JSON list of C-alpha atoms and ligand atoms in Angstrom, two decimals:
[
{"chain": "A", "resi": 8, "resn": "MET", "atom": "CA", "xyz": [-10.41, -77.97, -38.61]},
{"chain": "A", "resi": 9, "resn": "LEU", "atom": "CA", "xyz": [-13.34, -78.14, -36.25]},
{"chain": "A", "resi": 10, "resn": "SER", "atom": "CA", "xyz": [-12.13, -75.34, -34.05]},
{"chain": "A", "resi": 11, "resn": "VAL", "atom": "CA", "xyz": [-11.46, -73.23, -37.11]},
{"chain": "A", "resi": 12, "resn": "ALA", "atom": "CA", "xyz": [-14.98, -73.85, -38.38]},
{"chain": "A", "resi": 13, "resn": "VAL", "atom": "CA", "xyz": [-16.45, -72.91, -35.01]},
{"chain": "A", "resi": 14, "resn": "GLY", "atom": "CA", "xyz": [-14.35, -69.77, -35.00]},
{"chain": "A", "resi": 15, "resn": "ILE", "atom": "CA", "xyz": [-15.59, -68.83, -38.46]},
{"chain": "A", "resi": 16, "resn": "GLY", "atom": "CA", "xyz": [-19.17, -69.50, -37.37]},
{"chain": "A", "resi": 17, "resn": "ALA", "atom": "CA", "xyz": [-18.90, -67.12, -34.44]},
{"chain": "A", "resi": 18, "resn": "GLY", "atom": "CA", "xyz": [-17.18, -64.55, -36.61]},
{"chain": "A", "resi": 19, "resn": "SER", "atom": "CA", "xyz": [-19.85, -64.57, -39.29]},
{"chain": "A", "resi": 20, "resn": "ASP", "atom": "CA", "xyz": [-22.56, -64.04, -36.67]},
{"chain": "A", "resi": 21, "resn": "ASP", "atom": "CA", "xyz": [-20.79, -60.88, -35.60]},
{"chain": "A", "resi": 22, "resn": "GLU", "atom": "CA", "xyz": [-20.35, -59.93, -39.21]},
{"chain": "A", "resi": 23, "resn": "LEU", "atom": "CA", "xyz": [-24.05, -60.46, -39.90]},
{"chain": "A", "resi": 24, "resn": "PHE", "atom": "CA", "xyz": [-25.03, -58.38, -36.88]},
{"chain": "A", "resi": 25, "resn": "ARG", "atom": "CA", "xyz": [-22.65, -55.62, -37.94]},
{"chain": "A", "resi": 26, "resn": "GLU", "atom": "CA", "xyz": [-24.18, -55.58, -41.40]},
{"chain": "A", "resi": 27, "resn": "ILE", "atom": "CA", "xyz": [-27.72, -55.39, -40.00]},
{"chain": "A", "resi": 28, "resn": "ILE", "atom": "CA", "xyz": [-26.72, -52.45, -37.78]},
{"chain": "A", "resi": 29, "resn": "LEU", "atom": "CA", "xyz": [-24.99, -50.62, -40.63]},
{"chain": "A", "resi": 30, "resn": "ASP", "atom": "CA", "xyz": [-27.91, -51.24, -42.95]},
{"chain": "A", "resi": 31, "resn": "HIS", "atom": "CA", "xyz": [-30.33, -49.61, -40.49]},
{"chain": "A", "resi": 32, "resn": "TYR", "atom": "CA", "xyz": [-27.89, -46.76, -39.94]},
{"chain": "A", "resi": 33, "resn": "ARG", "atom": "CA", "xyz": [-27.47, -46.09, -43.65]},
{"chain": "A", "resi": 34, "resn": "HIS", "atom": "CA", "xyz": [-31.08, -46.76, -44.62]},
{"chain": "A", "resi": 35, "resn": "PRO", "atom": "CA", "xyz": [-33.12, -45.95, -41.53]},
{"chain": "A", "resi": 36, "resn": "ARG", "atom": "CA", "xyz": [-36.70, -47.22, -41.44]},
{"chain": "A", "resi": 37, "resn": "HIS", "atom": "CA", "xyz": [-39.46, -44.96, -40.17]},
{"chain": "A", "resi": 38, "resn": "HIS", "atom": "CA", "xyz": [-37.18, -41.95, -40.51]},
{"chain": "A", "resi": 39, "resn": "GLY", "atom": "CA", "xyz": [-38.83, -38.54, -40.44]},
{"chain": "A", "resi": 40, "resn": "ARG", "atom": "CA", "xyz": [-42.04, -37.51, -38.73]},
{"chain": "A", "resi": 41, "resn": "VAL", "atom": "CA", "xyz": [-45.38, -39.25, -38.79]},
{"chain": "A", "resi": 42, "resn": "GLU", "atom": "CA", "xyz": [-48.34, -37.44, -40.29]},
{"chain": "A", "resi": 43, "resn": "ARG", "atom": "CA", "xyz": [-50.72, -35.86, -37.80]},
{"chain": "A", "resi": 44, "resn": "PRO", "atom": "CA", "xyz": [-48.67, -36.92, -34.77]},
{"chain": "A", "resi": 45, "resn": "ASP", "atom": "CA", "xyz": [-50.35, -37.35, -31.40]},
{"chain": "A", "resi": 46, "resn": "GLY", "atom": "CA", "xyz": [-47.13, -36.54, -29.63]},
{"chain": "A", "resi": 47, "resn": "SER", "atom": "CA", "xyz": [-43.44, -35.89, -29.95]},
{"chain": "A", "resi": 48, "resn": "LEU", "atom": "CA", "xyz": [-40.53, -36.34, -27.61]},
{"chain": "A", "resi": 49, "resn": "GLU", "atom": "CA", "xyz": [-36.89, -35.35, -27.76]},
{"chain": "A", "resi": 50, "resn": "ALA", "atom": "CA", "xyz": [-34.20, -37.39, -26.08]},
{"chain": "A", "resi": 51, "resn": "ASP", "atom": "CA", "xyz": [-30.47, -37.18, -25.98]},
{"chain": "A", "resi": 52, "resn": "ASN", "atom": "CA", "xyz": [-27.49, -39.07, -24.71]},
{"chain": "A", "resi": 53, "resn": "PRO", "atom": "CA", "xyz": [-24.90, -36.43, -23.80]},
{"chain": "A", "resi": 54, "resn": "LEU", "atom": "CA", "xyz": [-22.26, -39.10, -23.14]},
{"chain": "A", "resi": 55, "resn": "CYS", "atom": "CA", "xyz": [-22.03, -39.74, -26.87]},
{"chain": "A", "resi": 56, "resn": "GLY", "atom": "CA", "xyz": [-23.85, -36.78, -28.42]},
{"chain": "A", "resi": 57, "resn": "ASP", "atom": "CA", "xyz": [-26.77, -38.84, -29.72]},
{"chain": "A", "resi": 58, "resn": "GLN", "atom": "CA", "xyz": [-30.06, -37.03, -30.31]},
{"chain": "A", "resi": 59, "resn": "LEU", "atom": "CA", "xyz": [-33.47, -38.34, -31.25]},
{"chain": "A", "resi": 60, "resn": "GLU", "atom": "CA", "xyz": [-36.91, -36.95, -31.81]},
{"chain": "A", "resi": 61, "resn": "LEU", "atom": "CA", "xyz": [-39.79, -39.39, -31.83]},
{"chain": "A", "resi": 62, "resn": "THR", "atom": "CA", "xyz": [-43.21, -38.64, -33.23]},
{"chain": "A", "resi": 63, "resn": "TRP", "atom": "CA", "xyz": [-46.10, -41.06, -33.06]},
{"chain": "A", "resi": 64, "resn": "ARG", "atom": "CA", "xyz": [-49.76, -41.50, -33.78]},
{"chain": "A", "resi": 65, "resn": "VAL", "atom": "CA", "xyz": [-52.15, -43.71, -31.88]},
{"chain": "A", "resi": 66, "resn": "GLU", "atom": "CA", "xyz": [-55.43, -45.13, -33.11]},
{"chain": "A", "resi": 67, "resn": "GLY", "atom": "CA", "xyz": [-57.49, -46.60, -30.31]},
{"chain": "A", "resi": 68, "resn": "ASP", "atom": "CA", "xyz": [-55.06, -48.67, -28.29]},
{"chain": "A", "resi": 69, "resn": "ARG", "atom": "CA", "xyz": [-52.72, -49.22, -31.20]},
{"chain": "A", "resi": 70, "resn": "LEU", "atom": "CA", "xyz": [-49.45, -47.46, -31.89]},
{"chain": "A", "resi": 71, "resn": "ALA", "atom": "CA", "xyz": [-50.49, -46.75, -35.45]},
{"chain": "A", "resi": 72, "resn": "ASP", "atom": "CA", "xyz": [-47.20, -45.21, -36.51]},
{"chain": "A", "resi": 73, "resn": "VAL", "atom": "CA", "xyz": [-43.93, -44.01, -35.06]},
{"chain": "A", "resi": 74, "resn": "ALA", "atom": "CA", "xyz": [-40.97, -42.29, -36.65]},
{"chain": "A", "resi": 75, "resn": "PHE", "atom": "CA", "xyz": [-37.73, -40.69, -35.63]},
{"chain": "A", "resi": 76, "resn": "THR", "atom": "CA", "xyz": [-35.24, -38.10, -36.69]},
{"chain": "A", "resi": 77, "resn": "GLY", "atom": "CA", "xyz": [-31.91, -37.57, -35.08]},
{"chain": "A", "resi": 78, "resn": "GLN", "atom": "CA", "xyz": [-28.21, -37.71, -35.25]},
{"chain": "A", "resi": 79, "resn": "GLY", "atom": "CA", "xyz": [-25.48, -39.54, -33.49]},
{"chain": "A", "resi": 80, "resn": "CYS", "atom": "CA", "xyz": [-23.53, -42.74, -33.61]},
{"chain": "A", "resi": 81, "resn": "SER", "atom": "CA", "xyz": [-24.52, -45.73, -35.70]},
{"chain": "A", "resi": 82, "resn": "ILE", "atom": "CA", "xyz": [-25.74, -47.69, -32.66]},
{"chain": "A", "resi": 83, "resn": "SER", "atom": "CA", "xyz": [-28.15, -44.99, -31.49]},
{"chain": "A", "resi": 84, "resn": "GLN", "atom": "CA", "xyz": [-29.59, -44.37, -34.94]},
{"chain": "A", "resi": 85, "resn": "ALA", "atom": "CA", "xyz": [-29.76, -48.03, -35.93]},
{"chain": "A", "resi": 86, "resn": "ALA", "atom": "CA", "xyz": [-31.49, -48.88, -32.63]},
{"chain": "A", "resi": 87, "resn": "ALA", "atom": "CA", "xyz": [-34.10, -46.19, -33.29]},
{"chain": "A", "resi": 88, "resn": "SER", "atom": "CA", "xyz": [-34.69, -47.52, -36.79]},
{"chain": "A", "resi": 89, "resn": "MET", "atom": "CA", "xyz": [-34.99, -51.12, -35.61]},
{"chain": "A", "resi": 90, "resn": "LEU", "atom": "CA", "xyz": [-37.25, -50.23, -32.72]},
{"chain": "A", "resi": 91, "resn": "CYS", "atom": "CA", "xyz": [-39.63, -48.06, -34.77]},
{"chain": "A", "resi": 92, "resn": "ASP", "atom": "CA", "xyz": [-39.75, -50.84, -37.33]},
{"chain": "A", "resi": 93, "resn": "GLY", "atom": "CA", "xyz": [-40.54, -53.38, -34.63]},
{"chain": "A", "resi": 94, "resn": "VAL", "atom": "CA", "xyz": [-43.28, -51.52, -32.78]},
{"chain": "A", "resi": 95, "resn": "ALA", "atom": "CA", "xyz": [-45.10, -49.57, -35.50]},
{"chain": "A", "resi": 96, "resn": "GLY", "atom": "CA", "xyz": [-48.62, -50.91, -35.84]},
{"chain": "A", "resi": 97, "resn": "LEU", "atom": "CA", "xyz": [-48.54, -52.93, -32.62]},
{"chain": "A", "resi": 98, "resn": "PRO", "atom": "CA", "xyz": [-51.13, -52.66, -29.87]},
{"chain": "A", "resi": 99, "resn": "ARG", "atom": "CA", "xyz": [-49.77, -50.38, -27.14]},
{"chain": "A", "resi": 100, "resn": "PRO", "atom": "CA", "xyz": [-49.11, -53.25, -24.66]},
{"chain": "A", "resi": 101, "resn": "GLY", "atom": "CA", "xyz": [-47.22, -55.17, -27.32]},
{"chain": "A", "resi": 102, "resn": "ALA", "atom": "CA", "xyz": [-45.08, -52.16, -28.17]},
{"chain": "A", "resi": 103, "resn": "ILE", "atom": "CA", "xyz": [-44.27, -51.64, -24.49]},
{"chain": "A", "resi": 104, "resn": "ALA", "atom": "CA", "xyz": [-43.42, -55.31, -24.05]},
{"chain": "A", "resi": 105, "resn": "LEU", "atom": "CA", "xyz": [-41.09, -55.29, -27.04]},
{"chain": "A", "resi": 106, "resn": "ALA", "atom": "CA", "xyz": [-39.28, -52.16, -25.86]},
{"chain": "A", "resi": 107, "resn": "ARG", "atom": "CA", "xyz": [-38.92, -53.69, -22.39]},
{"chain": "A", "resi": 108, "resn": "ARG", "atom": "CA", "xyz": [-37.54, -56.96, -23.79]},
{"chain": "A", "resi": 109, "resn": "PHE", "atom": "CA", "xyz": [-35.00, -55.00, -25.82]},
{"chain": "A", "resi": 110, "resn": "HIS", "atom": "CA", "xyz": [-34.04, -52.98, -22.73]},
{"chain": "A", "resi": 111, "resn": "GLU", "atom": "CA", "xyz": [-33.74, -56.19, -20.70]},
{"chain": "A", "resi": 112, "resn": "MET", "atom": "CA", "xyz": [-31.46, -57.70, -23.34]},
{"chain": "A", "resi": 113, "resn": "LEU", "atom": "CA", "xyz": [-29.09, -54.72, -23.01]},
{"chain": "A", "resi": 114, "resn": "VAL", "atom": "CA", "xyz": [-29.05, -54.13, -19.26]},
{"chain": "A", "resi": 115, "resn": "GLY", "atom": "CA", "xyz": [-30.36, -57.36, -17.77]},
{"chain": "A", "resi": 116, "resn": "GLU", "atom": "CA", "xyz": [-30.30, -61.05, -18.36]},
{"chain": "A", "resi": 117, "resn": "GLY", "atom": "CA", "xyz": [-32.72, -61.14, -21.27]},
{"chain": "A", "resi": 118, "resn": "ARG", "atom": "CA", "xyz": [-31.52, -63.01, -24.33]},
{"chain": "A", "resi": 119, "resn": "GLY", "atom": "CA", "xyz": [-33.48, -60.88, -26.71]},
{"chain": "A", "resi": 120, "resn": "ASP", "atom": "CA", "xyz": [-35.13, -63.78, -28.51]},
{"chain": "A", "resi": 121, "resn": "ASP", "atom": "CA", "xyz": [-37.83, -62.91, -31.02]},
{"chain": "A", "resi": 122, "resn": "LEU", "atom": "CA", "xyz": [-36.70, -59.32, -31.24]},
{"chain": "A", "resi": 123, "resn": "GLY", "atom": "CA", "xyz": [-35.94, -59.44, -34.94]},
{"chain": "A", "resi": 124, "resn": "ASP", "atom": "CA", "xyz": [-33.23, -57.06, -36.11]},
{"chain": "A", "resi": 125, "resn": "LEU", "atom": "CA", "xyz": [-32.91, -55.66, -32.58]},
{"chain": "A", "resi": 126, "resn": "GLU", "atom": "CA", "xyz": [-31.09, -58.87, -31.64]},
{"chain": "A", "resi": 127, "resn": "ALA", "atom": "CA", "xyz": [-28.17, -57.57, -33.70]},
{"chain": "A", "resi": 128, "resn": "LEU", "atom": "CA", "xyz": [-27.48, -55.11, -30.87]},
{"chain": "A", "resi": 129, "resn": "ARG", "atom": "CA", "xyz": [-27.07, -57.82, -28.23]},
{"chain": "A", "resi": 130, "resn": "GLY", "atom": "CA", "xyz": [-23.29, -57.48, -28.35]},
{"chain": "A", "resi": 131, "resn": "VAL", "atom": "CA", "xyz": [-23.59, -53.87, -27.13]},
{"chain": "A", "resi": 132, "resn": "ARG", "atom": "CA", "xyz": [-24.31, -55.14, -23.61]},
{"chain": "A", "resi": 133, "resn": "ASP", "atom": "CA", "xyz": [-20.61, -55.95, -23.30]},
{"chain": "A", "resi": 134, "resn": "TYR", "atom": "CA", "xyz": [-19.77, -52.27, -23.81]},
{"chain": "A", "resi": 135, "resn": "PRO", "atom": "CA", "xyz": [-21.40, -50.36, -20.93]},
{"chain": "A", "resi": 136, "resn": "VAL", "atom": "CA", "xyz": [-20.46, -46.99, -22.40]},
{"chain": "A", "resi": 137, "resn": "ARG", "atom": "CA", "xyz": [-22.44, -47.80, -25.55]},
{"chain": "A", "resi": 138, "resn": "VAL", "atom": "CA", "xyz": [-25.50, -49.25, -23.81]},
{"chain": "A", "resi": 139, "resn": "LYS", "atom": "CA", "xyz": [-26.95, -45.75, -23.41]},
{"chain": "A", "resi": 140, "resn": "CYS", "atom": "CA", "xyz": [-26.64, -45.27, -27.16]},
{"chain": "A", "resi": 141, "resn": "ALA", "atom": "CA", "xyz": [-28.70, -48.40, -27.76]},
{"chain": "A", "resi": 142, "resn": "THR", "atom": "CA", "xyz": [-31.30, -47.75, -25.04]},
{"chain": "A", "resi": 143, "resn": "LEU", "atom": "CA", "xyz": [-31.92, -44.10, -25.98]},
{"chain": "A", "resi": 144, "resn": "ALA", "atom": "CA", "xyz": [-34.70, -44.96, -28.42]},
{"chain": "A", "resi": 145, "resn": "CYS", "atom": "CA", "xyz": [-36.45, -47.56, -26.28]},
{"chain": "A", "resi": 146, "resn": "ASN", "atom": "CA", "xyz": [-36.36, -45.33, -23.19]},
{"chain": "A", "resi": 147, "resn": "ALA", "atom": "CA", "xyz": [-37.86, -42.51, -25.25]},
{"chain": "A", "resi": 148, "resn": "LEU", "atom": "CA", "xyz": [-40.51, -44.84, -26.63]},
{"chain": "A", "resi": 149, "resn": "LEU", "atom": "CA", "xyz": [-41.45, -46.12, -23.17]},
{"chain": "A", "resi": 150, "resn": "GLN", "atom": "CA", "xyz": [-41.74, -42.54, -22.01]},
{"chain": "A", "resi": 151, "resn": "ALA", "atom": "CA", "xyz": [-43.84, -41.67, -25.06]},
{"chain": "A", "resi": 152, "resn": "LEU", "atom": "CA", "xyz": [-46.16, -44.56, -24.24]},
{"chain": "A", "resi": 153, "resn": "GLY", "atom": "CA", "xyz": [-46.39, -43.50, -20.61]},
{"chain": "A", "resi": 154, "resn": "ALA", "atom": "CA", "xyz": [-44.68, -46.68, -19.52]},
{"chain": "A", "resi": 155, "resn": "ALA", "atom": "CA", "xyz": [-41.22, -45.55, -18.40]},
{"chain": "A", "resi": 156, "resn": "ARG", "atom": "CA", "xyz": [-40.06, -47.00, -15.11]},
{"chain": "A", "resi": 157, "resn": "GLU", "atom": "CA", "xyz": [-37.54, -45.41, -12.84]},
{"chain": "A", "resi": 158, "resn": "GLY", "atom": "CA", "xyz": [-34.17, -45.47, -14.57]},
{"chain": "A", "resi": 159, "resn": "GLU", "atom": "CA", "xyz": [-35.75, -45.55, -18.00]},
{"chain": "A", "resi": 160, "resn": "ALA", "atom": "CA", "xyz": [-36.27, -41.81, -18.29]},
{"chain": "A", "resi": 161, "resn": "ALA", "atom": "CA", "xyz": [-34.98, -40.66, -21.64]},
{"chain": "B", "resi": 219, "resn": "ZN", "atom": "ZN1", "xyz": [-23.92, -43.13, -29.32]}
]
């Protein structure tokens, strides 16, 4: 019984993560364009056909608002929704740090703790071909914030 229970536990985690991803895909947060944007950036992932456009507005050193439009697979669009949701309103350094932690969770050793809904995408790291779908939004955001490192160009 114990092993069955453990198996069910692991399965329902996956199920929960899948539901979070689908919820963001079907009901994207921060979808559209911000009012009076300070900048916009287009990014695409030709491997999968994902496209995003980010618009954002800064107030002082704060990322006052950020929004996206785009099309593509559920992972790329859900990641954009989760990321915009996570960073909107943060001070610029905090937004950069969050995007970097998310990136690290997908391509490095980061566990992605305290990333909120973005943690639901942790399983993507096991599917290298889909990692670019998930990192498209955070690479674009880092570029938008002038913080892209080599290899993070959108
Ligand atoms: Zn994709």
